[in-house]
Amino acid sequence: MAGPDPRTLEALGLAEAPRDHPLSYPGKWPQTSGLLDGDRLLPLKRLVYEDRVPVVAVGSNACPAQLRHKMAEFEVSSPIPMVKAMVTGIGVGVSAHVSLTGYVSASPFQAPGTVSELFITWLDAAQLAVVDASEGVTTPTGAYDRARLSSEDFRIELESGELLPGAYVYVNRRGVLHDGSGTPRGHPGERPLLTSLLAESPRLRELFGDTPEEFCDRARFDRALCARGTRLFAEEGLATASGLERYIRPR
């Protein structure tokens, strides 16, 4: 009798999605490149897919469980190649908005010379449409736009050493949060981030409570409260431009 499949997300410890567990954001990322095929993460046969669109994931889009959740919502079942890459010129910051799913998400910012280990998700047309929709690209009030990073300003190196001529990334329309000096702050994970934000802002505590758990519980699916929290970031002067706005192309 065959034993349990060691390649399932459950067996790999990758089955928890931030959409269901906000404090786990950005979720667990794979240790290696792989092919997300339903509930399994399989070995890849290649790292480049010319018939697909390369998208740099800086937050939960590198979490297989989150991707599986998004695709299932739109009944898209085709496999997704997830390839590790070293990306030079991008830092992982904090979105200047409160997500309806109950967390404050990650967003990229331009950081010349900074090297980040991230994932490239190679998306087909249907998958790209799903992720665009989930990020709000297709709506005027959505949180993100999709920007193209060219090799002229950003270096994207795959595990093989191959360099990509470009890739896309989702850029928050409201910018990113800064550290008090105008420099974008990094995203340390949801619990430490919310602990810090709540400690720094009495007005944020009035809206969302004193603890990360309270924040997530109150924010989750409360559209009006999330909008108030987003406005508060701007009103308190906590937001700054990501530097990536100029790479956004009109749709």
PDB file of C-alpha atoms in Angstrom:
ATOM      1  CA  MET A   1       0.000   0.000   0.000  1.00  0.00           C
ATOM      2  CA  ALA A   2       1.385   3.371  -1.021  1.00  0.00           C
ATOM      3  CA  GLY A   3       2.029   5.893   1.747  1.00  0.00           C
ATOM      4  CA  PRO A   4       0.891   9.513   1.852  1.00  0.00           C
ATOM      5  CA  ASP A   5       2.049  11.682  -1.043  1.00  0.00           C
ATOM      6  CA  PRO A   6       5.044  13.700   0.252  1.00  0.00           C
ATOM      7  CA  ARG A   7       4.469  16.345  -2.419  1.00  0.00           C
ATOM      8  CA  THR A   8       1.120  17.642  -1.172  1.00  0.00           C
ATOM      9  CA  LEU A   9       1.019  21.113   0.336  1.00  0.00           C
ATOM     10  CA  GLU A  10      -0.137  19.552   3.600  1.00  0.00           C
ATOM     11  CA  ALA A  11       2.868  17.210   3.718  1.00  0.00           C
ATOM     12  CA  LEU A  12       5.232  20.080   2.867  1.00  0.00           C
ATOM     13  CA  GLY A  13       3.782  22.365   5.540  1.00  0.00           C
ATOM     14  CA  LEU A  14       2.510  24.791   2.895  1.00  0.00           C
ATOM     15  CA  ALA A  15      -1.244  24.311   3.208  1.00  0.00           C
ATOM     16  CA  GLU A  16      -2.138  27.393   5.282  1.00  0.00           C
ATOM     17  CA  ALA A  17      -3.363  30.419   3.305  1.00  0.00           C
ATOM     18  CA  PRO A  18      -3.161  33.964   4.713  1.00  0.00           C
ATOM     19  CA  ARG A  19      -6.692  34.547   3.409  1.00  0.00           C
ATOM     20  CA  ASP A  20      -7.850  32.101   6.081  1.00  0.00           C
ATOM     21  CA  HIS A  21      -5.202  32.960   8.692  1.00  0.00           C
ATOM     22  CA  PRO A  22      -4.325  36.677   8.390  1.00  0.00           C
ATOM     23  CA  LEU A  23      -1.566  36.657  11.010  1.00  0.00           C
ATOM     24  CA  SER A  24       0.307  34.057   8.963  1.00  0.00           C
ATOM     25  CA  TYR A  25       0.797  36.610   6.156  1.00  0.00           C
ATOM     26  CA  PRO A  26       2.646  36.415   3.778  1.00  0.00           C
ATOM     27  CA  GLY A  27       2.277  32.682   4.301  1.00  0.00           C
ATOM     28  CA  LYS A  28       4.890  29.989   3.950  1.00  0.00           C
ATOM     29  CA  TRP A  29       6.935  29.999   0.765  1.00  0.00           C
ATOM     30  CA  PRO A  30       8.477  26.867  -0.775  1.00  0.00           C
ATOM     31  CA  GLN A  31      12.131  26.168  -0.051  1.00  0.00           C
ATOM     32  CA  THR A  32      12.772  25.360  -3.699  1.00  0.00           C
ATOM     33  CA  SER A  33      11.320  26.094  -7.116  1.00  0.00           C
ATOM     34  CA  GLY A  34       8.404  23.908  -8.076  1.00  0.00           C
ATOM     35  CA  LEU A  35       5.266  23.399 -10.138  1.00  0.00           C
ATOM     36  CA  LEU A  36       2.078  24.107  -8.209  1.00  0.00           C
ATOM     37  CA  ASP A  37      -0.380  21.570  -9.577  1.00  0.00           C
ATOM     38  CA  GLY A  38      -3.590  21.577  -7.588  1.00  0.00           C
ATOM     39  CA  ASP A  39      -2.721  20.441  -4.083  1.00  0.00           C
ATOM     40  CA  ARG A  40       0.807  19.323  -4.958  1.00  0.00           C
ATOM     41  CA  LEU A  41       4.166  20.992  -5.516  1.00  0.00           C
ATOM     42  CA  LEU A  42       6.087  19.036  -8.135  1.00  0.00           C
ATOM     43  CA  PRO A  43       9.636  19.300  -9.529  1.00  0.00           C
ATOM     44  CA  LEU A  44      10.173  21.648 -12.452  1.00  0.00           C
ATOM     45  CA  LYS A  45      11.584  20.501 -15.758  1.00  0.00           C
ATOM     46  CA  ARG A  46      12.659  24.025 -16.766  1.00  0.00           C
ATOM     47  CA  LEU A  47      12.863  27.527 -15.317  1.00  0.00           C
ATOM     48  CA  VAL A  48      11.716  29.681 -18.251  1.00  0.00           C
ATOM     49  CA  TYR A  49       8.281  29.540 -19.902  1.00  0.00           C
ATOM     50  CA  GLU A  50       8.172  31.689 -23.029  1.00  0.00           C
ATOM     51  CA  ASP A  51       4.423  31.166 -23.442  1.00  0.00           C
ATOM     52  CA  ARG A  52       3.674  32.611 -19.995  1.00  0.00           C
ATOM     53  CA  VAL A  53       4.031  35.961 -18.204  1.00  0.00           C
ATOM     54  CA  PRO A  54       6.703  36.225 -15.475  1.00  0.00           C
ATOM     55  CA  VAL A  55       5.438  37.998 -12.346  1.00  0.00           C
ATOM     56  CA  VAL A  56       7.614  38.733  -9.309  1.00  0.00           C
ATOM     57  CA  ALA A  57       5.831  37.758  -6.076  1.00  0.00           C
ATOM     58  CA  VAL A  58       6.773  39.835  -3.028  1.00  0.00           C
ATOM     59  CA  GLY A  59       4.003  38.747  -0.642  1.00  0.00           C
ATOM     60  CA  SER A  60       1.366  36.048  -0.434  1.00  0.00           C
ATOM     61  CA  ASN A  61       1.460  35.360  -4.183  1.00  0.00           C
ATOM     62  CA  ALA A  62       4.574  33.309  -3.387  1.00  0.00           C
ATOM     63  CA  CYS A  63       2.529  31.198  -0.959  1.00  0.00           C
ATOM     64  CA  PRO A  64       1.227  28.101  -2.794  1.00  0.00           C
ATOM     65  CA  ALA A  65      -1.855  27.837  -0.564  1.00  0.00           C
ATOM     66  CA  GLN A  66      -2.809  31.434  -1.323  1.00  0.00           C
ATOM     67  CA  LEU A  67      -2.351  30.914  -5.053  1.00  0.00           C
ATOM     68  CA  ARG A  68      -4.403  27.723  -4.907  1.00  0.00           C
ATOM     69  CA  HIS A  69      -7.144  29.614  -3.061  1.00  0.00           C
ATOM     70  CA  LYS A  70      -7.211  32.410  -5.666  1.00  0.00           C
ATOM     71  CA  MET A  71      -7.309  30.037  -8.615  1.00  0.00           C
ATOM     72  CA  ALA A  72     -10.025  27.841  -7.099  1.00  0.00           C
ATOM     73  CA  GLU A  73     -12.226  30.900  -6.587  1.00  0.00           C
ATOM     74  CA  PHE A  74     -12.257  31.410 -10.374  1.00  0.00           C
ATOM     75  CA  GLU A  75     -12.219  27.695 -11.234  1.00  0.00           C
ATOM     76  CA  VAL A  76      -8.781  27.900 -12.840  1.00  0.00           C
ATOM     77  CA  SER A  77      -6.882  24.649 -12.412  1.00  0.00           C
ATOM     78  CA  SER A  78      -3.833  24.827 -14.704  1.00  0.00           C
ATOM     79  CA  PRO A  79      -0.417  24.340 -13.017  1.00  0.00           C
ATOM     80  CA  ILE A  80       1.728  27.334 -12.021  1.00  0.00           C
ATOM     81  CA  PRO A  81       5.538  27.244 -12.274  1.00  0.00           C
ATOM     82  CA  MET A  82       7.148  28.978  -9.266  1.00  0.00           C
ATOM     83  CA  VAL A  83      10.812  29.786  -9.794  1.00  0.00           C
ATOM     84  CA  LYS A  84      13.231  31.200  -7.243  1.00  0.00           C
ATOM     85  CA  ALA A  85      15.128  34.271  -8.381  1.00  0.00           C
ATOM     86  CA  MET A  86      17.524  36.866  -7.036  1.00  0.00           C
ATOM     87  CA  VAL A  87      16.038  40.276  -7.846  1.00  0.00           C
ATOM     88  CA  THR A  88      18.292  43.321  -7.616  1.00  0.00           C
ATOM     89  CA  GLY A  89      16.684  46.728  -7.180  1.00  0.00           C
ATOM     90  CA  ILE A  90      13.531  45.685  -5.288  1.00  0.00           C
ATOM     91  CA  GLY A  91      12.818  45.838  -1.565  1.00  0.00           C
ATOM     92  CA  VAL A  92       9.801  44.270   0.141  1.00  0.00           C
ATOM     93  CA  GLY A  93       7.870  47.037   1.874  1.00  0.00           C
ATOM     94  CA  VAL A  94       4.502  47.554   3.540  1.00  0.00           C
ATOM     95  CA  SER A  95       1.416  48.532   1.562  1.00  0.00           C
ATOM     96  CA  ALA A  96      -0.152  51.813   2.656  1.00  0.00           C
ATOM     97  CA  HIS A  97      -3.572  50.216   2.851  1.00  0.00           C
ATOM     98  CA  VAL A  98      -5.506  47.769   5.004  1.00  0.00           C
ATOM     99  CA  SER A  99      -6.595  44.689   3.107  1.00  0.00           C
ATOM    100  CA  LEU A 100     -10.169  43.445   3.250  1.00  0.00           C
ATOM    101  CA  THR A 101      -8.766  40.029   4.141  1.00  0.00           C
ATOM    102  CA  GLY A 102      -7.634  41.419   7.482  1.00  0.00           C
ATOM    103  CA  TYR A 103      -3.950  42.152   7.098  1.00  0.00           C
ATOM    104  CA  VAL A 104      -1.564  44.871   5.934  1.00  0.00           C
ATOM    105  CA  SER A 105       0.107  43.349   2.912  1.00  0.00           C
ATOM    106  CA  ALA A 106       3.551  43.594   1.375  1.00  0.00           C
ATOM    107  CA  SER A 107       4.344  45.825  -1.575  1.00  0.00           C
ATOM    108  CA  PRO A 108       7.592  46.380  -3.489  1.00  0.00           C
ATOM    109  CA  PHE A 109       9.617  49.556  -3.542  1.00  0.00           C
ATOM    110  CA  GLN A 110      12.597  50.554  -5.640  1.00  0.00           C
ATOM    111  CA  ALA A 111      15.829  49.916  -3.760  1.00  0.00           C
ATOM    112  CA  PRO A 112      18.914  50.212  -5.999  1.00  0.00           C
ATOM    113  CA  GLY A 113      21.579  47.722  -5.016  1.00  0.00           C
ATOM    114  CA  THR A 114      19.276  45.684  -2.767  1.00  0.00           C
ATOM    115  CA  VAL A 115      19.147  41.975  -3.621  1.00  0.00           C
ATOM    116  CA  SER A 116      15.989  40.083  -2.622  1.00  0.00           C
ATOM    117  CA  GLU A 117      15.352  36.359  -2.957  1.00  0.00           C
ATOM    118  CA  LEU A 118      11.847  36.154  -4.394  1.00  0.00           C
ATOM    119  CA  PHE A 119       9.716  33.922  -6.575  1.00  0.00           C
ATOM    120  CA  ILE A 120       8.779  34.341 -10.212  1.00  0.00           C
ATOM    121  CA  THR A 121       5.326  32.963 -10.926  1.00  0.00           C
ATOM    122  CA  TRP A 122       4.922  32.128 -14.594  1.00  0.00           C
ATOM    123  CA  LEU A 123       1.242  32.769 -15.319  1.00  0.00           C
ATOM    124  CA  ASP A 124      -0.851  31.858 -18.346  1.00  0.00           C
ATOM    125  CA  ALA A 125      -3.560  34.247 -19.558  1.00  0.00           C
ATOM    126  CA  ALA A 126      -6.305  32.864 -17.300  1.00  0.00           C
ATOM    127  CA  GLN A 127      -4.060  32.810 -14.222  1.00  0.00           C
ATOM    128  CA  LEU A 128      -2.852  36.354 -14.884  1.00  0.00           C
ATOM    129  CA  ALA A 129      -6.451  37.542 -15.122  1.00  0.00           C
ATOM    130  CA  VAL A 130      -7.205  35.918 -11.757  1.00  0.00           C
ATOM    131  CA  VAL A 131      -4.243  37.513  -9.989  1.00  0.00           C
ATOM    132  CA  ASP A 132      -4.911  40.894 -11.631  1.00  0.00           C
ATOM    133  CA  ALA A 133      -8.474  40.733 -10.316  1.00  0.00           C
ATOM    134  CA  SER A 134      -7.362  39.677  -6.841  1.00  0.00           C
ATOM    135  CA  GLU A 135      -4.979  42.641  -6.655  1.00  0.00           C
ATOM    136  CA  GLY A 136      -7.588  45.122  -7.867  1.00  0.00           C
ATOM    137  CA  VAL A 137      -5.771  45.966 -11.095  1.00  0.00           C
ATOM    138  CA  THR A 138      -8.971  45.871 -13.104  1.00  0.00           C
ATOM    139  CA  THR A 139     -10.969  48.258 -10.894  1.00  0.00           C
ATOM    140  CA  PRO A 140     -10.499  52.020 -10.322  1.00  0.00           C
ATOM    141  CA  THR A 141     -10.615  51.572  -6.538  1.00  0.00           C
ATOM    142  CA  GLY A 142      -8.327  48.532  -6.439  1.00  0.00           C
ATOM    143  CA  ALA A 143      -5.160  48.447  -4.360  1.00  0.00           C
ATOM    144  CA  TYR A 144      -2.564  47.613  -7.012  1.00  0.00           C
ATOM    145  CA  ASP A 145      -1.382  48.283 -10.524  1.00  0.00           C
ATOM    146  CA  ARG A 146       0.858  45.947 -12.488  1.00  0.00           C
ATOM    147  CA  ALA A 147       4.232  47.410 -13.466  1.00  0.00           C
ATOM    148  CA  ARG A 148       6.910  46.051 -15.778  1.00  0.00           C
ATOM    149  CA  LEU A 149      10.468  45.811 -14.509  1.00  0.00           C
ATOM    150  CA  SER A 150      12.985  45.939 -17.326  1.00  0.00           C
ATOM    151  CA  SER A 151      16.523  44.584 -17.272  1.00  0.00           C
ATOM    152  CA  GLU A 152      17.783  48.134 -17.745  1.00  0.00           C
ATOM    153  CA  ASP A 153      16.940  48.999 -14.132  1.00  0.00           C
ATOM    154  CA  PHE A 154      16.451  45.628 -12.423  1.00  0.00           C
ATOM    155  CA  ARG A 155      18.448  42.408 -12.486  1.00  0.00           C
ATOM    156  CA  ILE A 156      16.373  39.214 -12.298  1.00  0.00           C
ATOM    157  CA  GLU A 157      18.608  36.151 -12.050  1.00  0.00           C
ATOM    158  CA  LEU A 158      17.202  32.626 -11.969  1.00  0.00           C
ATOM    159  CA  GLU A 159      18.814  29.697 -10.129  1.00  0.00           C
ATOM    160  CA  SER A 160      20.437  28.641 -13.380  1.00  0.00           C
ATOM    161  CA  GLY A 161      22.191  32.008 -13.670  1.00  0.00           C
ATOM    162  CA  GLU A 162      19.972  32.981 -16.581  1.00  0.00           C
ATOM    163  CA  LEU A 163      18.872  36.620 -16.592  1.00  0.00           C
ATOM    164  CA  LEU A 164      15.322  37.579 -17.513  1.00  0.00           C
ATOM    165  CA  PRO A 165      14.847  40.554 -19.856  1.00  0.00           C
ATOM    166  CA  GLY A 166      11.996  41.732 -17.651  1.00  0.00           C
ATOM    167  CA  ALA A 167       9.094  40.743 -15.417  1.00  0.00           C
ATOM    168  CA  TYR A 168       5.979  42.258 -13.891  1.00  0.00           C
ATOM    169  CA  VAL A 169       5.272  43.173 -10.271  1.00  0.00           C
ATOM    170  CA  TYR A 170       2.229  44.523  -8.429  1.00  0.00           C
ATOM    171  CA  VAL A 171       2.709  48.076  -7.111  1.00  0.00           C
ATOM    172  CA  ASN A 172       0.410  49.567  -4.479  1.00  0.00           C
ATOM    173  CA  ARG A 173      -1.471  52.600  -5.748  1.00  0.00           C
ATOM    174  CA  ARG A 174      -1.269  54.298  -2.341  1.00  0.00           C
ATOM    175  CA  GLY A 175       2.455  53.784  -1.935  1.00  0.00           C
ATOM    176  CA  VAL A 176       4.225  52.121   0.981  1.00  0.00           C
ATOM    177  CA  LEU A 177       4.676  52.928   4.648  1.00  0.00           C
ATOM    178  CA  HIS A 178       7.928  54.580   5.712  1.00  0.00           C
ATOM    179  CA  ASP A 179      10.020  54.238   8.863  1.00  0.00           C
ATOM    180  CA  GLY A 180       9.628  57.827  10.035  1.00  0.00           C
ATOM    181  CA  SER A 181      12.511  59.191   7.997  1.00  0.00           C
ATOM    182  CA  GLY A 182      10.841  58.811   4.616  1.00  0.00           C
ATOM    183  CA  THR A 183      12.614  55.509   3.883  1.00  0.00           C
ATOM    184  CA  PRO A 184      10.228  52.625   3.117  1.00  0.00           C
ATOM    185  CA  ARG A 185      10.000  50.220   6.016  1.00  0.00           C
ATOM    186  CA  GLY A 186      10.428  46.526   5.407  1.00  0.00           C
ATOM    187  CA  HIS A 187       7.664  43.984   5.983  1.00  0.00           C
ATOM    188  CA  PRO A 188       8.804  41.753   8.878  1.00  0.00           C
ATOM    189  CA  GLY A 189       5.765  39.475   8.874  1.00  0.00           C
ATOM    190  CA  GLU A 190       2.234  40.318   9.959  1.00  0.00           C
ATOM    191  CA  ARG A 191       2.376  39.880  13.729  1.00  0.00           C
ATOM    192  CA  PRO A 192       5.497  42.010  14.334  1.00  0.00           C
ATOM    193  CA  LEU A 193       4.290  44.561  11.778  1.00  0.00           C
ATOM    194  CA  LEU A 194       0.881  45.044  13.398  1.00  0.00           C
ATOM    195  CA  THR A 195       2.418  45.083  16.877  1.00  0.00           C
ATOM    196  CA  SER A 196       4.683  47.929  15.787  1.00  0.00           C
ATOM    197  CA  LEU A 197       2.016  49.898  13.905  1.00  0.00           C
ATOM    198  CA  LEU A 198      -0.450  49.724  16.781  1.00  0.00           C
ATOM    199  CA  ALA A 199       2.199  50.795  19.297  1.00  0.00           C
ATOM    200  CA  GLU A 200       3.045  53.828  17.152  1.00  0.00           C
ATOM    201  CA  SER A 201      -0.481  55.109  16.456  1.00  0.00           C
ATOM    202  CA  PRO A 202      -3.178  55.760  19.078  1.00  0.00           C
ATOM    203  CA  ARG A 203      -5.676  56.473  16.295  1.00  0.00           C
ATOM    204  CA  LEU A 204      -4.969  53.090  14.730  1.00  0.00           C
ATOM    205  CA  ARG A 205      -5.609  51.433  18.110  1.00  0.00           C
ATOM    206  CA  GLU A 206      -8.920  53.264  18.371  1.00  0.00           C
ATOM    207  CA  LEU A 207     -10.000  51.733  15.080  1.00  0.00           C
ATOM    208  CA  PHE A 208      -8.508  48.246  15.283  1.00  0.00           C
ATOM    209  CA  GLY A 209      -7.816  47.469  18.945  1.00  0.00           C
ATOM    210  CA  ASP A 210      -4.623  46.921  20.913  1.00  0.00           C
ATOM    211  CA  THR A 211      -3.388  43.586  19.560  1.00  0.00           C
ATOM    212  CA  PRO A 212      -2.670  42.007  16.157  1.00  0.00           C
ATOM    213  CA  GLU A 213      -5.490  39.535  16.794  1.00  0.00           C
ATOM    214  CA  GLU A 214      -7.974  42.349  17.365  1.00  0.00           C
ATOM    215  CA  PHE A 215      -6.710  44.176  14.290  1.00  0.00           C
ATOM    216  CA  CYS A 216      -7.282  41.195  12.027  1.00  0.00           C
ATOM    217  CA  ASP A 217     -10.659  40.332  13.528  1.00  0.00           C
ATOM    218  CA  ARG A 218     -11.988  43.871  13.171  1.00  0.00           C
ATOM    219  CA  ALA A 219     -10.566  44.499   9.709  1.00  0.00           C
ATOM    220  CA  ARG A 220     -11.593  41.214   8.137  1.00  0.00           C
ATOM    221  CA  PHE A 221     -14.319  41.812   5.540  1.00  0.00           C
ATOM    222  CA  ASP A 222     -15.229  45.225   7.013  1.00  0.00           C
ATOM    223  CA  ARG A 223     -14.838  47.351   3.908  1.00  0.00           C
ATOM    224  CA  ALA A 224     -15.644  50.662   5.617  1.00  0.00           C
ATOM    225  CA  LEU A 225     -13.181  50.053   8.457  1.00  0.00           C
ATOM    226  CA  CYS A 226     -10.412  49.001   6.071  1.00  0.00           C
ATOM    227  CA  ALA A 227     -10.989  52.193   4.093  1.00  0.00           C
ATOM    228  CA  ARG A 228     -10.756  54.259   7.286  1.00  0.00           C
ATOM    229  CA  GLY A 229      -7.490  52.553   8.201  1.00  0.00           C
ATOM    230  CA  THR A 230      -6.114  53.224   4.746  1.00  0.00           C
ATOM    231  CA  ARG A 231      -7.052  56.899   4.978  1.00  0.00           C
ATOM    232  CA  LEU A 232      -5.436  57.056   8.409  1.00  0.00           C
ATOM    233  CA  PHE A 233      -2.073  55.981   6.984  1.00  0.00           C
ATOM    234  CA  ALA A 234      -2.242  58.939   4.596  1.00  0.00           C
ATOM    235  CA  GLU A 235      -3.589  61.401   7.169  1.00  0.00           C
ATOM    236  CA  GLU A 236      -0.805  60.617   9.628  1.00  0.00           C
ATOM    237  CA  GLY A 237       1.833  61.058   6.922  1.00  0.00           C
ATOM    238  CA  LEU A 238       2.958  57.456   7.134  1.00  0.00           C
ATOM    239  CA  ALA A 239       2.914  56.777   3.392  1.00  0.00           C
ATOM    240  CA  THR A 240       5.535  57.470   0.754  1.00  0.00           C
ATOM    241  CA  ALA A 241       5.928  56.655  -2.942  1.00  0.00           C
ATOM    242  CA  SER A 242       7.413  53.276  -3.816  1.00  0.00           C
ATOM    243  CA  GLY A 243       9.520  54.678  -6.656  1.00  0.00           C
ATOM    244  CA  LEU A 244       8.000  52.096  -8.982  1.00  0.00           C
ATOM    245  CA  GLU A 245       5.078  54.214 -10.141  1.00  0.00           C
ATOM    246  CA  ARG A 246       6.872  55.237 -13.339  1.00  0.00           C
ATOM    247  CA  TYR A 247       7.023  51.604 -14.479  1.00  0.00           C
ATOM    248  CA  ILE A 248       3.249  51.254 -14.523  1.00  0.00           C
ATOM    249  CA  ARG A 249       1.903  51.145 -18.049  1.00  0.00           C
ATOM    250  CA  PRO A 250      -1.548  52.470 -18.948  1.00  0.00           C
ATOM    251  CA  ARG A 251      -4.011  49.624 -19.393  1.00  0.00           C
TER     252      ARG A 251
END
